[in-house]
């Protein structure tokens, strides 16, 4: 009977990352309990190293916090610019001639940068907003026009948002440069290969009716059954949606 004991199959590629991490952790814990009687030290070390790398790569995913900050600040500066632009366009229809002329001066400076500025890439937007706000705050003619329109505070606000964006963007670049280069998919593939070697080795032990190996095999099959139950639940749920 014991000679027929086999490890149940499981499609590890269908496990979510956290589930995969948990599965590897469970396998490692099980191996640690039998390392005194079965030779799985090499495989245990490989799984442990893999989990460490997994942690490092998940830390890389914290880069998303930098990305979210960049996206948030970009939306804010674009909203500020869009509001300013709409206001300036409105002033070009003002009944007061000086207000109308001032608005036309500012609108012309914006249009000289091209159309759909807010839809350009991050670097181009940063350069454009920086160029415009610098001119409006420092160049004669533009300064007077902004003062007539009483939009100095708005221009300052846009300039500050643009600077905050640029700082956040540089922070993200620095974090990306310091992040590990190993891809999660590659690490998963490596750990799956280690697991396959463990299965073959364990089943070989079972052929010789090793009591510890047989108990470990039964334990792993219970573990795999629990993960397969969740995989089947998701699979059935997907079929129902289809």
Backbone as numpy.savetxt, mean C-alpha at the origin, in Angstrom:
# Nx Ny Nz CAx CAy CAz Cx Cy Cz
-2.26 -49.62 8.47 -3.09 -48.41 8.47 -2.22 -47.15 8.47
-1.21 -47.14 9.34 -0.40 -45.94 9.49 0.39 -45.61 8.22
0.69 -46.69 7.44 1.46 -46.45 6.22 0.69 -45.62 5.21
-0.63 -45.59 5.32 -1.46 -44.86 4.37 -1.74 -43.42 4.78
-1.22 -43.02 5.92 -1.46 -41.66 6.37 -0.76 -40.67 5.46
-1.52 -39.72 4.95 -1.00 -38.69 4.05 -1.44 -37.31 4.55
-0.69 -36.32 4.15 -1.07 -34.95 4.49 -2.14 -34.49 3.50
-3.21 -33.93 4.02 -4.29 -33.43 3.17 -3.79 -32.30 2.28
-4.40 -32.17 1.13 -3.99 -31.11 0.20 -4.65 -29.79 0.57
-3.97 -28.71 0.22 -4.51 -27.36 0.43 -3.87 -26.44 -0.59
-4.68 -25.59 -1.19 -4.16 -24.63 -2.16 -3.72 -23.38 -1.42
-2.46 -23.34 -1.05 -1.94 -22.21 -0.25 -1.98 -20.89 -1.01
-1.99 -20.96 -2.33 -2.01 -19.72 -3.12 -3.33 -18.97 -2.95
-4.38 -19.64 -2.48 -5.68 -19.00 -2.30 -5.86 -18.38 -0.92
-4.89 -18.60 -0.04 -4.98 -17.99 1.29 -4.62 -16.51 1.20
-5.37 -15.68 1.91 -5.00 -14.27 2.01 -3.66 -14.17 2.74
-3.00 -13.05 2.60 -1.66 -12.91 3.18 -1.62 -13.18 4.68
-2.56 -12.64 5.41 -2.58 -12.87 6.86 -2.90 -14.32 7.18
-3.75 -14.95 6.39 -4.06 -16.37 6.57 -2.82 -17.21 6.27
-2.12 -16.85 5.21 -0.90 -17.57 4.84 0.14 -17.46 5.95
0.30 -16.25 6.47 1.24 -16.03 7.58 0.86 -16.90 8.78
-0.42 -16.92 9.10 -0.91 -17.72 10.22 -0.67 -19.20 9.99
-0.89 -19.66 8.76 -0.69 -21.08 8.43 0.77 -21.46 8.64
1.68 -20.66 8.12 3.12 -20.93 8.28 3.49 -20.94 9.75
2.94 -20.01 10.49 3.19 -19.93 11.93 2.70 -21.19 12.63
1.53 -21.67 12.25 0.98 -22.90 12.82 1.87 -24.11 12.51
2.36 -24.19 11.28 3.23 -25.30 10.89 4.53 -25.25 11.70
5.08 -24.05 11.85 6.32 -23.90 12.61 6.12 -24.33 14.06
5.04 -23.92 14.67 4.74 -24.30 16.06 4.64 -25.81 16.20
4.01 -26.45 15.21 3.86 -27.91 15.25 5.22 -28.60 15.12
6.08 -28.08 14.24 7.40 -28.68 14.05 8.27 -28.52 15.29
8.15 -27.37 15.94 8.96 -27.11 17.13 8.71 -28.15 18.22
7.51 -28.69 18.25 7.15 -29.67 19.29 7.77 -31.04 19.05
8.18 -31.30 17.80 8.74 -32.63 17.50 10.19 -32.58 17.07
10.81 -31.40 17.13 12.18 -31.25 16.65 13.18 -32.10 17.44
12.82 -32.50 18.66 13.71 -33.33 19.45 13.76 -34.77 18.93
12.63 -35.20 18.34 12.55 -36.59 17.87 12.55 -36.73 16.35
12.17 -35.69 15.63 12.18 -35.69 14.17 13.08 -34.57 13.67
13.78 -34.82 12.58 14.74 -33.83 12.08 14.07 -32.84 11.12
13.54 -31.77 11.72 12.94 -30.70 10.92 13.58 -29.36 11.26
14.80 -29.41 11.79 15.45 -28.19 12.22 15.69 -27.23 11.05
16.17 -27.74 9.93 16.45 -26.91 8.76 15.17 -26.24 8.26
14.12 -27.05 8.15 12.85 -26.52 7.67 12.26 -25.50 8.64
12.42 -25.77 9.95 11.92 -24.84 10.97 12.63 -23.50 10.86
13.95 -23.55 10.67 14.72 -22.32 10.52 14.28 -21.54 9.29
14.00 -22.26 8.21 13.57 -21.61 6.97 12.20 -20.95 7.14
11.30 -21.64 7.85 9.99 -21.06 8.10 10.11 -19.83 9.00
10.96 -19.93 10.01 11.14 -18.81 10.94 11.72 -17.60 10.21
12.73 -17.84 9.38 13.31 -16.74 8.59 12.27 -16.14 7.65
11.44 -17.01 7.09 10.40 -16.54 6.19 9.40 -15.64 6.89
9.05 -15.99 8.11 8.10 -15.18 8.89 8.71 -13.82 9.22
10.00 -13.82 9.49 10.69 -12.55 9.75 10.64 -11.66 8.51
10.92 -12.26 7.34 10.85 -11.51 6.09 9.43 -11.03 5.81
8.48 -11.86 6.16 7.07 -11.50 5.99 6.76 -10.24 6.80
7.26 -10.22 8.04 7.04 -9.05 8.90 7.67 -7.80 8.30
8.87 -7.97 7.75 9.57 -6.83 7.16 8.79 -6.28 5.97
8.29 -7.19 5.13 7.55 -6.76 3.95 6.23 -6.12 4.33
5.60 -6.63 5.40 4.37 -6.01 5.85 4.64 -4.63 6.40
5.84 -4.42 6.94 6.22 -3.08 7.37 6.29 -2.18 6.14
6.73 -2.76 5.02 6.77 -2.00 3.78 5.38 -1.52 3.40
4.38 -2.33 3.73 3.02 -1.94 3.40 2.59 -0.71 4.19
3.33 -0.43 5.27 3.03 0.80 6.01 3.34 2.03 5.17
4.04 1.81 4.05 4.26 2.92 3.12 2.94 3.48 2.64
1.90 2.64 2.73 0.58 3.11 2.29 0.15 4.32 3.11
0.64 4.42 4.36 0.30 5.58 5.19 0.91 6.85 4.58
2.12 6.71 4.02 2.74 7.85 3.33 1.95 8.20 2.08
1.55 7.15 1.36 0.78 7.36 0.13 -0.55 8.04 0.41
-1.22 7.58 1.47 -2.51 8.19 1.83 -2.33 9.66 2.19
-1.24 9.97 2.86 -0.96 11.36 3.23 -0.74 12.19 1.98
0.01 11.65 1.03 0.28 12.35 -0.23 -1.02 12.59 -0.99
-1.85 11.56 -1.07 -3.12 11.67 -1.79 -4.03 12.72 -1.13
-4.07 12.69 0.19 -4.92 13.63 0.93 -4.48 15.07 0.71
-3.17 15.31 0.79 -2.66 16.67 0.59 -2.82 17.12 -0.85
-2.68 16.19 -1.79 -2.88 16.55 -3.20 -4.32 16.97 -3.45
-5.25 16.26 -2.84 -6.67 16.62 -2.99 -6.94 18.00 -2.40
-6.32 18.27 -1.27 -6.53 19.57 -0.61 -5.99 20.71 -1.47
-4.78 20.54 -2.00 -4.20 21.64 -2.79 -4.96 21.82 -4.10
-5.43 20.71 -4.68 -6.21 20.81 -5.92 -7.55 21.49 -5.67
-8.17 21.16 -4.51 -9.44 21.78 -4.16 -9.26 23.28 -3.93
-8.15 23.64 -3.27 -7.86 25.05 -3.01 -7.65 25.80 -4.32
-6.88 25.19 -5.22 -6.61 25.82 -6.52 -7.89 25.94 -7.34
-8.70 24.88 -7.35 -9.95 24.89 -8.13 -10.89 25.98 -7.63
-10.97 26.11 -6.30 -11.82 27.15 -5.72 -11.32 28.53 -6.08
-10.00 28.71 -6.00 -9.41 30.00 -6.36 -9.68 30.33 -7.83
-9.51 29.35 -8.69 -9.73 29.55 -10.12 -11.18 29.94 -10.42
-12.12 29.25 -9.78 -13.54 29.56 -9.99 -13.87 30.97 -9.51
-13.27 31.33 -8.40 -13.49 32.67 -7.85 -12.95 33.75 -8.81
-11.74 33.50 -9.33 -11.12 34.45 -10.26 -11.96 34.58 -11.52
-12.44 33.48 -12.03 -13.29 33.53 -13.23 -14.57 34.32 -12.97
-15.09 34.14 -11.77 -16.28 34.90 -11.41 -16.01 36.39 -11.37
-14.83 36.76 -10.86 -14.47 38.18 -10.77 -14.26 38.82 -12.14
-13.98 38.02 -13.17 -13.82 38.60 -14.51 -15.15 39.16 -15.02
-16.24 38.85 -14.34 -17.56 39.37 -14.70 -18.02 40.46 -13.71
-17.07 40.87 -12.85 -17.41 41.83 -11.80 -17.81 43.18 -12.42
-18.73 43.88 -11.75 -19.19 45.18 -12.26 -18.14 46.27 -12.07
-17.19 46.07 -11.10 -16.14 47.05 -10.90 -15.00 46.76 -11.86
-14.55 47.78 -12.57 -13.54 47.59 -13.61 -12.21 47.12 -13.03
-11.81 47.70 -11.86 -10.52 47.30 -11.30 -10.52 45.84 -10.86
-11.66 45.39 -10.34 -11.78 43.99 -9.93 -11.72 43.08 -11.16
-12.40 43.51 -12.22 -12.42 42.74 -13.45 -11.03 42.64 -14.05
-10.31 43.74 -14.11 -8.97 43.74 -14.69 -7.99 42.89 -13.86
-8.10 43.01 -12.54 -7.23 42.23 -11.66 -7.48 40.72 -11.86
-8.74 40.36 -11.98 -9.10 38.96 -12.18 -8.57 38.45 -13.52
-8.63 39.29 -14.54 -8.15 38.89 -15.88 -6.64 38.67 -15.87
-5.93 39.49 -15.08 -4.46 39.33 -14.96 -4.13 37.98 -14.34
-4.82 37.64 -13.27 -4.57 36.37 -12.57 -5.00 35.19 -13.44
-6.15 35.32 -14.08 -6.65 34.23 -14.93 -5.68 33.97 -16.09
-5.14 35.03 -16.64 -4.19 34.88 -17.75 -2.94 34.13 -17.30
-2.48 34.43 -16.08 -1.29 33.73 -15.55 -1.57 32.24 -15.36
-2.78 31.93 -14.97 -3.17 30.52 -14.79 -3.25 29.82 -16.14
-3.91 30.44 -17.08 -4.11 29.83 -18.40 -2.80 29.68 -19.15
-1.81 30.50 -18.79 -0.50 30.38 -19.45 0.20 29.07 -19.08
-0.26 28.46 -18.00 0.30 27.18 -17.54 -0.35 25.99 -18.22
-1.35 26.26 -19.04 -2.04 25.17 -19.72 -3.36 24.83 -19.06
-4.08 23.92 -19.67 -5.40 23.54 -19.17 -5.33 22.30 -18.27
-6.36 22.11 -17.49 -6.53 20.93 -16.62 -5.29 20.66 -15.77
-4.84 21.68 -15.09 -3.65 21.57 -14.24 -3.82 20.51 -13.17
-5.00 20.41 -12.57 -5.20 19.48 -11.46 -5.14 18.02 -11.90
-5.19 17.75 -13.20 -5.15 16.37 -13.69 -3.75 15.94 -14.11
-2.79 16.81 -13.95 -1.41 16.46 -14.30 -0.76 15.65 -13.18
0.44 15.12 -13.46 1.09 14.31 -12.44 1.57 15.17 -11.27
1.94 14.51 -10.19 2.30 15.20 -8.95 3.38 16.26 -9.15
4.46 15.87 -9.84 5.60 16.78 -9.97 5.24 18.02 -10.78
4.48 17.82 -11.86 4.08 18.96 -12.68 3.17 19.90 -11.90
2.24 19.33 -11.15 1.35 20.17 -10.33 2.14 20.95 -9.30
3.09 20.29 -8.66 3.90 20.97 -7.64 4.64 22.16 -8.23
5.26 21.94 -9.40 6.01 23.01 -10.06 5.08 24.13 -10.49
3.90 23.77 -10.99 2.94 24.77 -11.47 2.41 25.63 -10.32
1.97 24.97 -9.26 1.44 25.70 -8.10 2.52 26.58 -7.47
3.72 26.06 -7.42 4.84 26.82 -6.85 5.14 28.06 -7.68
5.14 27.89 -9.00 5.42 29.01 -9.90 4.35 30.08 -9.81
3.09 29.65 -9.79 1.98 30.61 -9.73 1.95 31.37 -8.41
2.01 30.66 -7.31 1.92 31.32 -6.00 3.12 32.23 -5.76
4.29 31.81 -6.26 5.48 32.66 -6.12 5.31 33.96 -6.89
4.79 33.87 -8.10 4.57 35.06 -8.92 3.53 35.96 -8.29
2.44 35.38 -7.81 1.36 36.16 -7.21 1.79 36.87 -5.93
2.77 36.29 -5.24 3.22 36.86 -3.97 4.40 37.81 -4.11
5.10 37.73 -5.26 6.35 38.49 -5.36 6.47 39.43 -6.57
5.78 39.13 -7.65 5.96 39.95 -8.86 4.97 41.11 -8.92
5.54 42.25 -9.24 4.71 43.46 -9.37 3.64 43.24 -10.43
2.50 43.73 -10.20 1.37 43.54 -11.11 0.49 42.42 -10.60
1.11 41.27 -10.33 0.36 40.15 -9.77 0.02 40.42 -8.30
1.01 40.97 -7.58 0.79 41.27 -6.16 -0.38 42.24 -6.01
-0.37 43.29 -6.83 -1.43 44.29 -6.76 -2.79 43.68 -7.13
-2.79 42.81 -8.15 -4.04 42.18 -8.58 -4.62 41.30 -7.48
-3.74 40.55 -6.82 -4.20 39.67 -5.73 -4.75 40.50 -4.57
-4.10 41.63 -4.30 -4.58 42.51 -3.21 -5.94 43.11 -3.54
-6.12 43.52 -4.78 -7.41 44.08 -5.20 -8.52 43.05 -5.05
-8.18 41.80 -5.36 -9.17 40.72 -5.26 -9.32 40.21 -3.82
-8.48 40.73 -2.92 -8.49 40.30 -1.51 -8.32 38.79 -1.38
-7.34 38.27 -2.16 -7.13 36.83 -2.17 -5.74 36.44 -1.66
-5.10 37.35 -0.95 -3.75 37.06 -0.44 -3.74 35.84 0.48
-4.75 35.76 1.34 -4.85 34.63 2.27 -5.04 33.32 1.53
-5.83 33.35 0.48 -6.08 32.15 -0.32 -4.80 31.67 -1.01
-4.05 32.65 -1.57 -2.80 32.32 -2.24 -1.80 31.73 -1.25
-1.75 32.32 -0.06 -0.86 31.81 0.99 -1.24 30.39 1.38
-2.54 30.15 1.48 -3.05 28.82 1.84 -2.65 27.78 0.79
-2.78 28.12 -0.49 -2.41 27.22 -1.57 -0.91 26.95 -1.54
-0.12 27.99 -1.30 1.33 27.83 -1.25 1.74 26.90 -0.11
1.09 27.05 1.04 1.40 26.20 2.19 1.02 24.74 1.94
-0.16 24.54 1.34 -0.60 23.18 1.02 0.36 22.52 0.02
0.83 23.32 -0.92 1.76 22.79 -1.92 3.08 22.39 -1.27
3.56 23.19 -0.33 4.80 22.87 0.37 4.63 21.62 1.23
3.48 21.51 1.90 3.21 20.33 2.72 3.17 19.07 1.85
2.58 19.21 0.66 2.53 18.08 -0.26 3.94 17.67 -0.66
4.75 18.64 -1.03 6.12 18.33 -1.47 6.91 17.65 -0.36
6.72 18.09 0.89 7.40 17.46 2.03 6.94 16.01 2.18
5.63 15.79 2.09 5.07 14.44 2.24 5.53 13.55 1.10
5.62 14.10 -0.09 6.06 13.34 -1.26 7.51 12.88 -1.09
8.35 13.77 -0.56 9.76 13.42 -0.33 9.88 12.39 0.78
9.03 12.48 1.78 9.02 11.48 2.86 8.71 10.09 2.29
7.75 10.05 1.38 7.38 8.77 0.79 8.52 8.21 -0.06
9.19 9.07 -0.81 10.32 8.61 -1.62 11.43 8.03 -0.74
11.69 8.70 0.39 12.73 8.22 1.31 12.35 6.87 1.91
11.07 6.74 2.28 10.60 5.48 2.85 10.66 4.35 1.83
10.32 4.66 0.58 10.38 3.66 -0.48 11.81 3.19 -0.71
12.75 4.13 -0.64 14.15 3.79 -0.87 14.69 2.88 0.23
14.16 3.05 1.45 14.63 2.25 2.58 13.92 0.91 2.71
12.84 0.72 1.96 12.03 -0.50 2.08 12.72 -1.69 1.43
12.46 -2.90 1.93 13.06 -4.10 1.33 12.57 -4.32 -0.09
13.40 -4.93 -0.90 13.08 -5.13 -2.32 12.36 -6.46 -2.58
12.43 -7.38 -1.61 11.79 -8.68 -1.80 10.30 -8.53 -1.99
9.77 -9.22 -2.97 8.34 -9.17 -3.22 7.64 -10.22 -2.37
6.46 -9.89 -1.90 5.69 -10.81 -1.07 5.36 -12.08 -1.83
5.06 -11.95 -3.12 4.71 -13.13 -3.91 5.88 -14.09 -4.02
7.10 -13.55 -4.10 8.29 -14.39 -4.17 8.53 -15.11 -2.85
8.32 -14.40 -1.76 8.50 -15.01 -0.44 7.48 -16.11 -0.21
6.25 -15.87 -0.61 5.21 -16.89 -0.48 5.60 -18.15 -1.25
6.12 -17.97 -2.45 6.54 -19.11 -3.28 7.64 -19.90 -2.58
8.58 -19.20 -1.98 9.68 -19.87 -1.26 9.14 -20.68 -0.08
8.23 -20.09 0.68 7.67 -20.77 1.85 6.81 -21.96 1.45
6.12 -21.85 0.32 5.33 -22.99 -0.17 6.25 -24.15 -0.53
7.39 -23.86 -1.11 8.36 -24.91 -1.44 8.90 -25.58 -0.18
9.15 -24.78 0.85 9.60 -25.34 2.13 8.53 -26.25 2.70
7.29 -25.80 2.64 6.17 -26.60 3.15 6.07 -27.92 2.40
6.24 -27.90 1.10 6.17 -29.13 0.31 7.26 -30.12 0.71
8.44 -29.59 1.01 9.53 -30.47 1.46 9.20 -31.07 2.83
8.55 -30.28 3.66 8.13 -30.78 4.98 7.14 -31.92 4.82
6.17 -31.74 3.92 5.15 -32.76 3.68 5.78 -34.06 3.21
6.70 -33.98 2.23 7.35 -35.18 1.72 8.16 -35.89 2.81
8.85 -35.10 3.60 9.68 -35.66 4.67 8.82 -36.31 5.74
7.73 -35.64 6.09 6.83 -36.17 7.12 6.16 -37.45 6.66
5.72 -37.48 5.42 5.08 -38.68 4.89 6.07 -39.84 4.81
7.34 -39.52 4.58 8.38 -40.57 4.58 8.54 -41.15 5.98
8.51 -40.27 7.00 8.57 -40.73 8.39 7.39 -41.67 8.69
6.22 -41.29 8.17 5.01 -42.08 8.43 5.10 -43.47 7.81
5.78 -43.59 6.69 5.95 -44.89 6.04 6.68 -45.87 6.95
7.55 -45.32 7.79 8.28 -46.14 8.74 7.57 -46.23 10.09
6.29 -45.80 10.08 5.41 -45.89 11.25 6.00 -45.20 12.49
6.61 -44.04 12.23 7.13 -43.24 13.34 5.94 -42.62 14.08
5.84 -42.94 15.36 4.68 -42.49 16.16 4.56 -40.97 16.18
5.66 -40.27 16.39 5.64 -38.79 16.44 5.20 -38.21 15.10
5.68 -38.82 14.03 5.33 -38.35 12.69 3.85 -38.54 12.42
3.33 -39.69 12.83 1.90 -39.99 12.62 1.03 -39.00 13.39
1.40 -38.71 14.63 0.65 -37.74 15.43 0.71 -36.34 14.82
1.90 -35.99 14.32 2.07 -34.68 13.69 1.23 -34.61 12.41
1.22 -35.69 11.67 0.43 -35.73 10.43 -1.05 -35.53 10.73
-1.54 -36.18 11.75 -2.95 -36.04 12.14 -3.24 -34.60 12.57
-2.31 -34.03 13.31 -2.48 -32.64 13.78 -2.54 -31.68 12.59
-1.62 -31.87 11.62 -1.60 -30.98 10.46 -2.86 -31.14 9.62
-3.37 -32.35 9.52 -4.59 -32.57 8.74 -5.79 -31.85 9.37
-5.84 -31.82 10.69 -6.91 -31.06 11.36 -6.76 -29.57 11.08
-5.52 -29.12 11.11 -5.22 -27.71 10.84 -5.61 -27.35 9.40
-5.21 -28.20 8.47 -5.51 -27.97 7.06 -7.02 -27.98 6.82
-7.72 -28.87 7.51 -9.17 -28.96 7.35 -9.84 -27.64 7.72
-9.32 -26.99 8.77 -9.88 -25.71 9.22 -9.66 -24.63 8.16
-8.48 -24.59 7.56 -8.20 -23.60 6.52 -8.99 -23.90 5.25
-9.10 -25.19 4.91 -9.88 -25.56 3.72 -11.36 -25.21 3.87
-11.84 -25.29 5.10 -13.24 -24.94 5.37 -13.49 -23.48 5.00
-12.55 -22.61 5.37 -12.69 -21.19 5.05 -12.54 -20.95 3.54
-11.61 -21.66 2.92 -11.42 -21.52 1.47 -12.67 -21.97 0.71
-13.28 -23.07 1.15 -14.50 -23.56 0.51 -15.66 -22.60 0.71
-15.71 -21.99 1.91 -16.77 -21.01 2.18 -16.66 -19.84 1.22
-15.45 -19.34 1.01 -15.24 -18.22 0.09 -15.55 -18.62 -1.35
-15.15 -19.85 -1.70 -15.40 -20.34 -3.05 -16.89 -20.44 -3.34
-17.65 -20.96 -2.38 -19.10 -21.09 -2.55 -19.79 -19.73 -2.60
-19.25 -18.81 -1.79 -19.80 -17.45 -1.77 -19.61 -16.77 -3.13
-18.45 -17.00 -3.73 -18.15 -16.43 -5.04 -19.07 -17.01 -6.10
-19.32 -18.32 -6.02 -20.20 -18.99 -6.99 -21.61 -18.45 -6.91
-22.08 -18.19 -5.67 -23.43 -17.66 -5.49 -23.56 -16.28 -6.12
-22.51 -15.46 -5.97 -22.53 -14.12 -6.55 -22.58 -14.20 -8.06
-21.83 -15.17 -8.63 -21.81 -15.31 -10.09 -23.16 -15.77 -10.62
